[in-house]
mmCIF file of C-alpha atoms in Angstrom:
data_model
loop_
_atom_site.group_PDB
_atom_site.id
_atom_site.type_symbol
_atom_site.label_atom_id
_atom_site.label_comp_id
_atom_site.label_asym_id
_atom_site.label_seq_id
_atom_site.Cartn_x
_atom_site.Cartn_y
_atom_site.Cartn_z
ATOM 1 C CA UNK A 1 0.000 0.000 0.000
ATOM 2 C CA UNK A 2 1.013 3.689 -0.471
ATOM 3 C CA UNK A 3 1.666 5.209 3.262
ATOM 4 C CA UNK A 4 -0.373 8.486 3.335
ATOM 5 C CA UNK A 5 -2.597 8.001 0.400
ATOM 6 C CA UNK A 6 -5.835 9.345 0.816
ATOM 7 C CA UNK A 7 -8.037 12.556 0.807
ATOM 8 C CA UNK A 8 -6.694 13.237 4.974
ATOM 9 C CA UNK A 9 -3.571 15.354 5.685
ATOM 10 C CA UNK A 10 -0.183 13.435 6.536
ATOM 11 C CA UNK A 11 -0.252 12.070 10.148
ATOM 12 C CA UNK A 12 2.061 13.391 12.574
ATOM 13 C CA UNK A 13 2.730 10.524 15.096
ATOM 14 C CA UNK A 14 4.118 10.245 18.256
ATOM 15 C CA UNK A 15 6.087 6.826 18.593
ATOM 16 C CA UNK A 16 6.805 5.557 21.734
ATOM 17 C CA UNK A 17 8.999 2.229 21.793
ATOM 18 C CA UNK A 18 11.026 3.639 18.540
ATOM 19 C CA UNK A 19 14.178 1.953 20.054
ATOM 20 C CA UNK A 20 12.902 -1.495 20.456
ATOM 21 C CA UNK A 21 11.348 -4.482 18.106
ATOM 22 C CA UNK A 22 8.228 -3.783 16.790
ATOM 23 C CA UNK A 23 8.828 -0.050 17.197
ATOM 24 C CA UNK A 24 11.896 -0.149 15.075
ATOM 25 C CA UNK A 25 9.485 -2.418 12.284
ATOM 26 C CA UNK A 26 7.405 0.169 12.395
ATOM 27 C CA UNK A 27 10.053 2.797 11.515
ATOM 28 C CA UNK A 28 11.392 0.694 8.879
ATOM 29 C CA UNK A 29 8.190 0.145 7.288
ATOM 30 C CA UNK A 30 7.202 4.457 7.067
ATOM 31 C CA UNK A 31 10.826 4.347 5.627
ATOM 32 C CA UNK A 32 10.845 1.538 2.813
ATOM 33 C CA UNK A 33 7.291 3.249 1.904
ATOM 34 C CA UNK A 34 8.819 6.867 1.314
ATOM 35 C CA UNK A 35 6.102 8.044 4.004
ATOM 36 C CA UNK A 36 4.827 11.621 4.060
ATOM 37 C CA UNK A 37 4.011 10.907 7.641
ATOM 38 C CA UNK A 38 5.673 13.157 10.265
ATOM 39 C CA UNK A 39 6.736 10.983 13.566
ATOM 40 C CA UNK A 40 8.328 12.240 16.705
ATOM 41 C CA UNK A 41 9.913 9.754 18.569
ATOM 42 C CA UNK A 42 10.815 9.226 21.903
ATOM 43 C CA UNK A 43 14.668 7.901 22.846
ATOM 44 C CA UNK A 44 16.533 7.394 25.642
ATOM 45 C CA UNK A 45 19.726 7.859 23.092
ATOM 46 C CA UNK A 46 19.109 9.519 19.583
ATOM 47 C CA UNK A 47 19.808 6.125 17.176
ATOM 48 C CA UNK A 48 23.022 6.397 14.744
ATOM 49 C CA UNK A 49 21.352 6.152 11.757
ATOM 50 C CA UNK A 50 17.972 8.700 11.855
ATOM 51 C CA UNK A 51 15.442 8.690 9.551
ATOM 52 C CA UNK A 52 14.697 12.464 7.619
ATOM 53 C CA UNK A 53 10.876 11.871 8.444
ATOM 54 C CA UNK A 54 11.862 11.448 12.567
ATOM 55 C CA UNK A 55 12.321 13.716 15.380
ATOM 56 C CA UNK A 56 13.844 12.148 18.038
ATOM 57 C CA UNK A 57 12.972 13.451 21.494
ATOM 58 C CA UNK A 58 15.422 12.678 24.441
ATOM 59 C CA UNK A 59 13.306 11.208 27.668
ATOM 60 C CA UNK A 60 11.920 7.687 28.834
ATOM 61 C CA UNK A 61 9.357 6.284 30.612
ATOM 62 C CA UNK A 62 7.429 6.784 33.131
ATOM 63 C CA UNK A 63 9.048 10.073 34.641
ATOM 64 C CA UNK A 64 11.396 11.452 32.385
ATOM 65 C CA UNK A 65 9.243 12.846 29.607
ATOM 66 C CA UNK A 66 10.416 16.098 28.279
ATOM 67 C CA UNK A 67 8.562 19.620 28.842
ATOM 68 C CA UNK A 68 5.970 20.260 25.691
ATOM 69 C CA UNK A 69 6.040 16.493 24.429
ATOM 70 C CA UNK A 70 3.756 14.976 22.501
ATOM 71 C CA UNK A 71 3.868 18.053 20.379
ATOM 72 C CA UNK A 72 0.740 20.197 20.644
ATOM 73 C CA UNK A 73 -0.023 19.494 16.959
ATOM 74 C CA UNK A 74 0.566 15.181 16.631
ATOM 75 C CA UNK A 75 -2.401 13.598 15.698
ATOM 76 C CA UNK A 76 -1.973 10.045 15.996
ATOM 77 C CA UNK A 77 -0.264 8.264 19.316
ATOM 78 C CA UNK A 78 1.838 4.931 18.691
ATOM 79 C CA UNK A 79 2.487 3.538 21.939
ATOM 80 C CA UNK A 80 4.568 0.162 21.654
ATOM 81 C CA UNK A 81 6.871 0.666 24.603
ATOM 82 C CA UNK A 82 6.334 -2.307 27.493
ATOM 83 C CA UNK A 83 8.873 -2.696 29.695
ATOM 84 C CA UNK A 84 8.997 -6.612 30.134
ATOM 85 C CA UNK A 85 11.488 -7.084 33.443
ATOM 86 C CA UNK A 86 11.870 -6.090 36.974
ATOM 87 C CA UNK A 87 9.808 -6.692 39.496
ATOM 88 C CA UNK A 88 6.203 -5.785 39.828
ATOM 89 C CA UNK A 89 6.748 -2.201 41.227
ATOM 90 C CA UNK A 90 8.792 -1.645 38.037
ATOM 91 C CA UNK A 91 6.292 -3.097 35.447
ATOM 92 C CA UNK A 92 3.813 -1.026 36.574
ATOM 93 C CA UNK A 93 5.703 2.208 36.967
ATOM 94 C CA UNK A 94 6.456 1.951 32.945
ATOM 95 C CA UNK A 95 3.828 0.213 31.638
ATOM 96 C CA UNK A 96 0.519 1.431 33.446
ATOM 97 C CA UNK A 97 1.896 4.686 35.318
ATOM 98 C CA UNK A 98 4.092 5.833 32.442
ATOM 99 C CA UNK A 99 1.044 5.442 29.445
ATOM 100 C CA UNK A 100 -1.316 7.361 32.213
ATOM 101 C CA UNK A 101 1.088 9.954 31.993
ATOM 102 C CA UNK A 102 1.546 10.350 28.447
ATOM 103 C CA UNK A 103 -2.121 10.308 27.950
ATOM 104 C CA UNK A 104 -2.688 13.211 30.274
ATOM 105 C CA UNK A 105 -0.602 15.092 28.166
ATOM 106 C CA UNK A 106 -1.939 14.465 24.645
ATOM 107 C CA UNK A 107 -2.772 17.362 22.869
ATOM 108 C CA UNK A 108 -6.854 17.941 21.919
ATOM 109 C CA UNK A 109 -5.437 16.885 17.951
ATOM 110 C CA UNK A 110 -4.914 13.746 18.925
ATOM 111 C CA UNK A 111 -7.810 11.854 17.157
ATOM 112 C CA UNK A 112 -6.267 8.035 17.805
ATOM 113 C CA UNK A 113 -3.950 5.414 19.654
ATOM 114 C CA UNK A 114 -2.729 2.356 18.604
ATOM 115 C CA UNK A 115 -1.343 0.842 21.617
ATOM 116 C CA UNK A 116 0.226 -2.669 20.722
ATOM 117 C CA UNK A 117 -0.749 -4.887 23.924
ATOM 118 C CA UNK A 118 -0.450 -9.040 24.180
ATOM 119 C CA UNK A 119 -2.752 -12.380 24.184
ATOM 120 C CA UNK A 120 -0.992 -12.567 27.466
ATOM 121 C CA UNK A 121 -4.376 -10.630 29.096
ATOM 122 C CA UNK A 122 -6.179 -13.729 28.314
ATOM 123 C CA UNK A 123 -4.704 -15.854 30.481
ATOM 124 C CA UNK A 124 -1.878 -19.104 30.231
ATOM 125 C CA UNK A 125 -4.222 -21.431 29.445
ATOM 126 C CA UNK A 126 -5.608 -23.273 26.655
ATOM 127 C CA UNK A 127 -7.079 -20.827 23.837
ATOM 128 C CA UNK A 128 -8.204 -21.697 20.742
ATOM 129 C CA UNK A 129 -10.243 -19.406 18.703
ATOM 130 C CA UNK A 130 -10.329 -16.788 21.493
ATOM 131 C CA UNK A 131 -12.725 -13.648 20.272
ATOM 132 C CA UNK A 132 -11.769 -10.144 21.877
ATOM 133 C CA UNK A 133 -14.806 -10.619 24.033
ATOM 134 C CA UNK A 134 -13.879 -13.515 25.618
ATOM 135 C CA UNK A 135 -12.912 -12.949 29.564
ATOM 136 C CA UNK A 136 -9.187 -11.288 30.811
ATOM 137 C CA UNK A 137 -7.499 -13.567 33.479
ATOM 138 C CA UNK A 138 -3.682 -12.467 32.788
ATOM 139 C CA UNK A 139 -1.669 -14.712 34.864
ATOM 140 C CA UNK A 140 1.646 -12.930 35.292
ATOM 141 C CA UNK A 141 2.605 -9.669 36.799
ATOM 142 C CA UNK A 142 3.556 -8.252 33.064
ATOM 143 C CA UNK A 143 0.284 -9.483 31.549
ATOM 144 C CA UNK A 144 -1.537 -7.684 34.529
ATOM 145 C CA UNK A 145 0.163 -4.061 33.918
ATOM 146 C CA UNK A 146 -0.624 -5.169 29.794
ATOM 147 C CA UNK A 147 -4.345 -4.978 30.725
ATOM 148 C CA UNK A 148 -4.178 -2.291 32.904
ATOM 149 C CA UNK A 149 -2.853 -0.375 30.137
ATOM 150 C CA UNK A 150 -5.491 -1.310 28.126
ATOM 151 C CA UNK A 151 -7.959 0.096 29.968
ATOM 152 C CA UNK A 152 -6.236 3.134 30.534
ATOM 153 C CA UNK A 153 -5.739 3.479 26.758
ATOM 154 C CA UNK A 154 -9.345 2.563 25.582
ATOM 155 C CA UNK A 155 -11.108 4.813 28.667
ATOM 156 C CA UNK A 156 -9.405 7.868 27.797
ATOM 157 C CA UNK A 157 -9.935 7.943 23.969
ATOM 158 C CA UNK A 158 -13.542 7.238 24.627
ATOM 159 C CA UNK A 159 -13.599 10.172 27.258
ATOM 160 C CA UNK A 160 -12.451 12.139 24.039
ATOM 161 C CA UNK A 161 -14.546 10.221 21.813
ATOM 162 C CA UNK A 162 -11.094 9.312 19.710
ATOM 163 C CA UNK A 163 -10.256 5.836 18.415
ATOM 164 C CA UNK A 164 -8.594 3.468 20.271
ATOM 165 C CA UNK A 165 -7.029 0.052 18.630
ATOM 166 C CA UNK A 166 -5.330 -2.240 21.441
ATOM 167 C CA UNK A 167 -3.571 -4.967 19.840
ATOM 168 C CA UNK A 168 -3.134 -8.362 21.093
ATOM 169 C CA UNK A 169 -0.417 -10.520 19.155
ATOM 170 C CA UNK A 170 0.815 -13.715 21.103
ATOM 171 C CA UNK A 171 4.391 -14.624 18.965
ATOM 172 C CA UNK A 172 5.797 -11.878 16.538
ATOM 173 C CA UNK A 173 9.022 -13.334 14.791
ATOM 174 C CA UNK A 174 10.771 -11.526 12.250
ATOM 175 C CA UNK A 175 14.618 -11.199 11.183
ATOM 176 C CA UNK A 176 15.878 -9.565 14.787
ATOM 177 C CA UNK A 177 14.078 -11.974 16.957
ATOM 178 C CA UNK A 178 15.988 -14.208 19.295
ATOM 179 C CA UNK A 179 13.078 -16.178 20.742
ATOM 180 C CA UNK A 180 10.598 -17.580 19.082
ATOM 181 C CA UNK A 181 12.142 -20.331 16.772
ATOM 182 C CA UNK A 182 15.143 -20.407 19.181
ATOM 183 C CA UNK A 183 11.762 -21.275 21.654
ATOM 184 C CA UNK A 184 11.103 -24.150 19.540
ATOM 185 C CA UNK A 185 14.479 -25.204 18.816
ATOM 186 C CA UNK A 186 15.076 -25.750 22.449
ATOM 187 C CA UNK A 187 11.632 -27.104 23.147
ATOM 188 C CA UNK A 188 12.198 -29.625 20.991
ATOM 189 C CA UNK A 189 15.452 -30.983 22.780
ATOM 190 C CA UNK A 190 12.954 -31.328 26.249
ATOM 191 C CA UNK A 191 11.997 -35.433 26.586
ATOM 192 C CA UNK A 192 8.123 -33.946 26.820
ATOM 193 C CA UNK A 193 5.019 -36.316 25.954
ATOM 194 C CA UNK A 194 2.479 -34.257 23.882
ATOM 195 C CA UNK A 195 0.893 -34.442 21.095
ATOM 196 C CA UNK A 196 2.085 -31.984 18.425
ATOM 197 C CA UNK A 197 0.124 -31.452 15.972
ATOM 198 C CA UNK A 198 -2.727 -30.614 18.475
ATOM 199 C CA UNK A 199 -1.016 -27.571 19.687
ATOM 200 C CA UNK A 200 -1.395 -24.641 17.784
ATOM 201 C CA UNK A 201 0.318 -21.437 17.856
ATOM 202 C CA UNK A 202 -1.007 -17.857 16.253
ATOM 203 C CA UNK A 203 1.635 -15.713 15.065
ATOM 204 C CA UNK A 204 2.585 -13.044 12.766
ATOM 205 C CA UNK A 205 5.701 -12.161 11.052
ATOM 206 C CA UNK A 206 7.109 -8.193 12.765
ATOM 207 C CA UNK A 207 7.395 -7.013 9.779
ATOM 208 C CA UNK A 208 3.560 -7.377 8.640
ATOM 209 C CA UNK A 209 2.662 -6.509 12.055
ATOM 210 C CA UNK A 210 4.064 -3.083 11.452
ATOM 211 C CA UNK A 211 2.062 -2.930 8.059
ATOM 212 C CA UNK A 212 -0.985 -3.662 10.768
ATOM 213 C CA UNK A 213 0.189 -0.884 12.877
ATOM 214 C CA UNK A 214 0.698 1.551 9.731
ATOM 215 C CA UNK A 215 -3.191 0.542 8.532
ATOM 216 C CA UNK A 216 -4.702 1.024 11.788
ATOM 217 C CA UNK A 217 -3.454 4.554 11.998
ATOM 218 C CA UNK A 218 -4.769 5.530 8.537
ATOM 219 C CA UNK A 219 -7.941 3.803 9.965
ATOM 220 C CA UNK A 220 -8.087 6.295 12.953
ATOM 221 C CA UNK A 221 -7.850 9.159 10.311
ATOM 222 C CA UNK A 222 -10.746 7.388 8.563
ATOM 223 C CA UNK A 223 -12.987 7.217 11.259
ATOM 224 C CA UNK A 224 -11.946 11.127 12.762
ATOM 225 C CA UNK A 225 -13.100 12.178 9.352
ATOM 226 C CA UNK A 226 -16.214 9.946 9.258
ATOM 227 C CA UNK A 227 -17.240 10.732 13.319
ATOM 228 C CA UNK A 228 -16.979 7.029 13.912
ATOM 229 C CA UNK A 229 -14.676 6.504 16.289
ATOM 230 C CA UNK A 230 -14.250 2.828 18.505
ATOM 231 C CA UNK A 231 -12.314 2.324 21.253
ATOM 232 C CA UNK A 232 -12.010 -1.862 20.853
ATOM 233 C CA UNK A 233 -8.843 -4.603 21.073
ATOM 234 C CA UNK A 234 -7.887 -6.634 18.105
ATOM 235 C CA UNK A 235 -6.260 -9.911 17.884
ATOM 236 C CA UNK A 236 -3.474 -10.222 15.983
ATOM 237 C CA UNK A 237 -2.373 -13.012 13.705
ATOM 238 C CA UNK A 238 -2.551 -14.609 10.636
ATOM 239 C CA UNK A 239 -5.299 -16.425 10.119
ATOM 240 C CA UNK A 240 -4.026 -20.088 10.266
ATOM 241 C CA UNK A 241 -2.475 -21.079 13.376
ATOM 242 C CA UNK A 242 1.032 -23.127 13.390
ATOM 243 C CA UNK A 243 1.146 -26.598 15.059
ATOM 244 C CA UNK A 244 4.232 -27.080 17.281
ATOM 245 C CA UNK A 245 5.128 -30.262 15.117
ATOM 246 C CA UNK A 246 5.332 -27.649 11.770
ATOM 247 C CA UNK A 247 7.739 -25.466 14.262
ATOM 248 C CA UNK A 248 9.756 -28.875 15.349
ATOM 249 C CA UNK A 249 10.290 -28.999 11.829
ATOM 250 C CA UNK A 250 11.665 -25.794 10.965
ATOM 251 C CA UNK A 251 13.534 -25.246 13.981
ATOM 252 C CA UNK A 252 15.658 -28.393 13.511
ATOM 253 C CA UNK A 253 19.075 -28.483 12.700
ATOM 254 C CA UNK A 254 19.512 -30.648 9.284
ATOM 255 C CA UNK A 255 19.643 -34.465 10.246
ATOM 256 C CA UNK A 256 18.713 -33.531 14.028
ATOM 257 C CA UNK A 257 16.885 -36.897 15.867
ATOM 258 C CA UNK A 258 14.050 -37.044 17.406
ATOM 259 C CA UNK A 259 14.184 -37.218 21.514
ATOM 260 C CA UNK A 260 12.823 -39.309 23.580
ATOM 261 C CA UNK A 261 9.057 -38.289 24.696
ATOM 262 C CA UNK A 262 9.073 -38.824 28.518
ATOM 263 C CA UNK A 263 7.521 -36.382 30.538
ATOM 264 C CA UNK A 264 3.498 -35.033 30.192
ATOM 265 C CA UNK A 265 4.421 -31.402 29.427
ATOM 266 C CA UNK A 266 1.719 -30.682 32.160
ATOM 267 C CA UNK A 267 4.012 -32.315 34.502
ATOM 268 C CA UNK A 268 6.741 -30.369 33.415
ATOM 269 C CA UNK A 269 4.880 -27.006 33.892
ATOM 270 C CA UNK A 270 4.435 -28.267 37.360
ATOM 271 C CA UNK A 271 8.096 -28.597 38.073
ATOM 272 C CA UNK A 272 8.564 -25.406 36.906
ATOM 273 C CA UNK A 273 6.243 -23.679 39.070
ATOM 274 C CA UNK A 274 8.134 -24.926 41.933
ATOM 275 C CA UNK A 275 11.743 -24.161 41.357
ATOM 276 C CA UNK A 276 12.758 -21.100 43.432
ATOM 277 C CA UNK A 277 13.411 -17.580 41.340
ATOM 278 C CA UNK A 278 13.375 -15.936 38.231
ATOM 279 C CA UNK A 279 14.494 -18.931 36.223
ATOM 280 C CA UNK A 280 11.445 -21.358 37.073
ATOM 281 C CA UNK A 281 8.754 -18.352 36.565
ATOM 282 C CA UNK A 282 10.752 -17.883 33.231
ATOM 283 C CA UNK A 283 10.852 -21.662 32.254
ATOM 284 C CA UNK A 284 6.865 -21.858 33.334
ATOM 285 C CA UNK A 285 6.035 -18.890 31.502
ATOM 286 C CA UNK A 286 8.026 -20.547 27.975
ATOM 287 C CA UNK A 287 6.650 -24.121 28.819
ATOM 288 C CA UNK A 288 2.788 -22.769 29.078
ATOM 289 C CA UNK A 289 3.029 -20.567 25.811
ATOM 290 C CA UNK A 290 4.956 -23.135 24.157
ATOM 291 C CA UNK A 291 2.736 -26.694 24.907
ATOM 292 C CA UNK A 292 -0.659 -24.937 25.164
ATOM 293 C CA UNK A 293 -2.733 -24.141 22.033
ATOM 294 C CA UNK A 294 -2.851 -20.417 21.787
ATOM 295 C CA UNK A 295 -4.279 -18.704 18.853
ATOM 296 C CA UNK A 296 -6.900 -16.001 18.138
ATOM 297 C CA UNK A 297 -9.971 -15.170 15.920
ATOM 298 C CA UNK A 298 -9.036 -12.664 13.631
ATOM 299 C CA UNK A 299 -11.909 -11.527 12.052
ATOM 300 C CA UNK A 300 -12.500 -8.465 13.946
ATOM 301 C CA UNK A 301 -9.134 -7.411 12.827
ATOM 302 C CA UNK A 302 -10.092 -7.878 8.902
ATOM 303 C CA UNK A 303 -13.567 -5.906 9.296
ATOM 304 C CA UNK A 304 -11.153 -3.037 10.019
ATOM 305 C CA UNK A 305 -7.807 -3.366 7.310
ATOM 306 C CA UNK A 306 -9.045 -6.158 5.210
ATOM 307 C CA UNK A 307 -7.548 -9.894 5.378
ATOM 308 C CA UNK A 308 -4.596 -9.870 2.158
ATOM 309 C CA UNK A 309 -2.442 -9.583 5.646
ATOM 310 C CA UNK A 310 -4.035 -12.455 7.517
ATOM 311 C CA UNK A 311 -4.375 -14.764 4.898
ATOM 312 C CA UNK A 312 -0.859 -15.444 4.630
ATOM 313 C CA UNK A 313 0.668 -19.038 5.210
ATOM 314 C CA UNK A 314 2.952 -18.953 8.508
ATOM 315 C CA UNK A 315 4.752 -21.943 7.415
ATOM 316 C CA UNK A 316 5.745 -19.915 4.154
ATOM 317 C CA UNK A 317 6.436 -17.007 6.164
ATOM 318 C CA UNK A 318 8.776 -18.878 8.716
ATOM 319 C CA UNK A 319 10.285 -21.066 6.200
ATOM 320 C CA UNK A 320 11.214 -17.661 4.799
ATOM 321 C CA UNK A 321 12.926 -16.326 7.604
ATOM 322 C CA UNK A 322 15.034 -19.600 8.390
ATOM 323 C CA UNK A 323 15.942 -19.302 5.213
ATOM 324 C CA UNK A 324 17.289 -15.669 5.117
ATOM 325 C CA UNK A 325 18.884 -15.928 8.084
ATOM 326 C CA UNK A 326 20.642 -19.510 7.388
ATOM 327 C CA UNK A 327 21.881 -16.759 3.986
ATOM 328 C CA UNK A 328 23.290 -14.146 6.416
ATOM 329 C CA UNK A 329 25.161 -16.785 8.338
ATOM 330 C CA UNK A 330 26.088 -18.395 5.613
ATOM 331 C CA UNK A 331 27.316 -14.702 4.334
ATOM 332 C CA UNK A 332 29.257 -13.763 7.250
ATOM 333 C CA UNK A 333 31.117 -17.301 7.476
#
């Protein structure tokens, strides 16, 4: 799509979360389309490489944002800053305290947020399908200040009677990610008893989750002009879920065996739960993402961008990305 077509004036955004993974997709994506958009950014440090089309602001979360930001004429907030360690005190102090704060400052122009949010608000157990109206029960202190934000996001623009888009992506792999197929590389070496091709994963490449981000935007423009504004959360993923066997697959190494299957995975989770510390939260956290079906309905996403984005085929997508990046190793060797 062209960035900026249309019969609205150029956006001026303010991006917070430019520094980090889906933040920086969505600065790469304004840039690859030649964007009219104007974007202020806020960075702790100003990048080494800046974009014409950015402003980069100095100042951070949740108390050191600078005097007269966001900019008195920005239009469009893009929050995708979540600060995902520390204790609880912290998480909550950046991710609900700080987006309460920025709120309270944005400017009357601003007409709609796009905050990008988690699956995690729907709890760590089995979902398969899930709708947006099915029930919150986040189960970790991070998923917790995620759905606080939320709120905080969705009851302010509909004090203003702005749009609000909260997205909820569970995995979001792309070419910088160092988890997810790493997460099923490694899952694969565990001796765990389940059946594979009954769990299912949603996911969506970063780099079309930016073109989400960049649609949903032009959609808040849309609906400013139009006096329809919604304040609603959207899942986000393509269409067709992943089964963990189709992962197994592309995760392992050429000629890799298969291990012995052992231990119910729910037993595992178990074990997890007890071990004392950051490390068995962590390892419970990967083993009930990882061995539990989680993927979302979508449709509520394509009523508002259309579906040429969600009807792509993971597996193609993923096979993609192993590919490029067995090409860059292959280049730097």
């Amino acid at each position: 799509m062209t960035v900026g077509a249309g019969r609205y004036a150029a956006p001026h955004v303010v991006l917070l979360g430019a520094s980090g993974y889906t933040g920086g997709a969505f600065l790469r994506r304004l840039d690859e389309a030649g964007t009219p958009w104007r974007v202020t950014a806020l960075v702790r440090t100003p990048p080494q490489h800046r974009l014409p089309f950015v402003t980069y602001v100095l100042g951070a979360l949740p108390d050191a944002l600078p005097a007269g930001f966001p900019q008195p004429d920005a239009t469009v907030l893009v929050h995708l800053a979540t600060e995902h360690h520390g204790d609880a005190s912290r998480l909550r102090a950046v991710n609900v305290d700080g987006t309460r704060e920025v709120l309270s400052r944005l400017p009357p122009s601003v007409r709609g947020v796009v905050h990008g949010s988690s699956m995690s608000v729907y709890g760590q157990g089995v979902q398969e399908g899930v709708a947006e109206t099915a029930g919150t029960v986040p189960g970790t202190a991070l998923a917790r200040t995620r759905l606080a934000a939320e709120r905080a996001v969705l009851e302010e623009m509909r004090r203003r009677g702005g749009t609000a888009y909260v997205l909820r992506p569970r995995f979001l792999p792309g070419a910088d990610d160092r988890s997810f197929l790493p997460m099923a590389a490694r899952l694969r070496t565990l001796p765990l008893r389940l059946d594979a091709d009954q769990v299912r994963l949603g996911l969506m490449d970063v780099d079309d989750y930016a073109e989400v981000v960049v649609r949903l935007v032009e959609r808040a423009h849309e609906r400013h002009l139009r006096r329809a504004p919604v304040q609603r959360a959207l899942n986000v993923a393509y269409r067709e879920p992943v089964t963990l066997r189709q992962l197994f697959d592309i995760a392992a190494p050429s000629g890799a065996g298969t291990p012995l299957r052992l231990v119910p995975s729910e037993t595992l989770i178990r074990w997890a739960r007890r071990m004392p510390g950051r490390r068995g939260a962590q390892l419970t956290t990967l083993l009930e993402l990882a061995t539990r079906s989680h993927w979302p309905d979508v449709r509520a996403l394509e009523a508002e961008i259309g579906s040429d984005i969600t009807d792509k085929s993971p597996i193609r997508v993923l096979r993609a990305r192993r590919s490029g990046a067995d090409d860059e190793v292959t280049t730097h060797d």
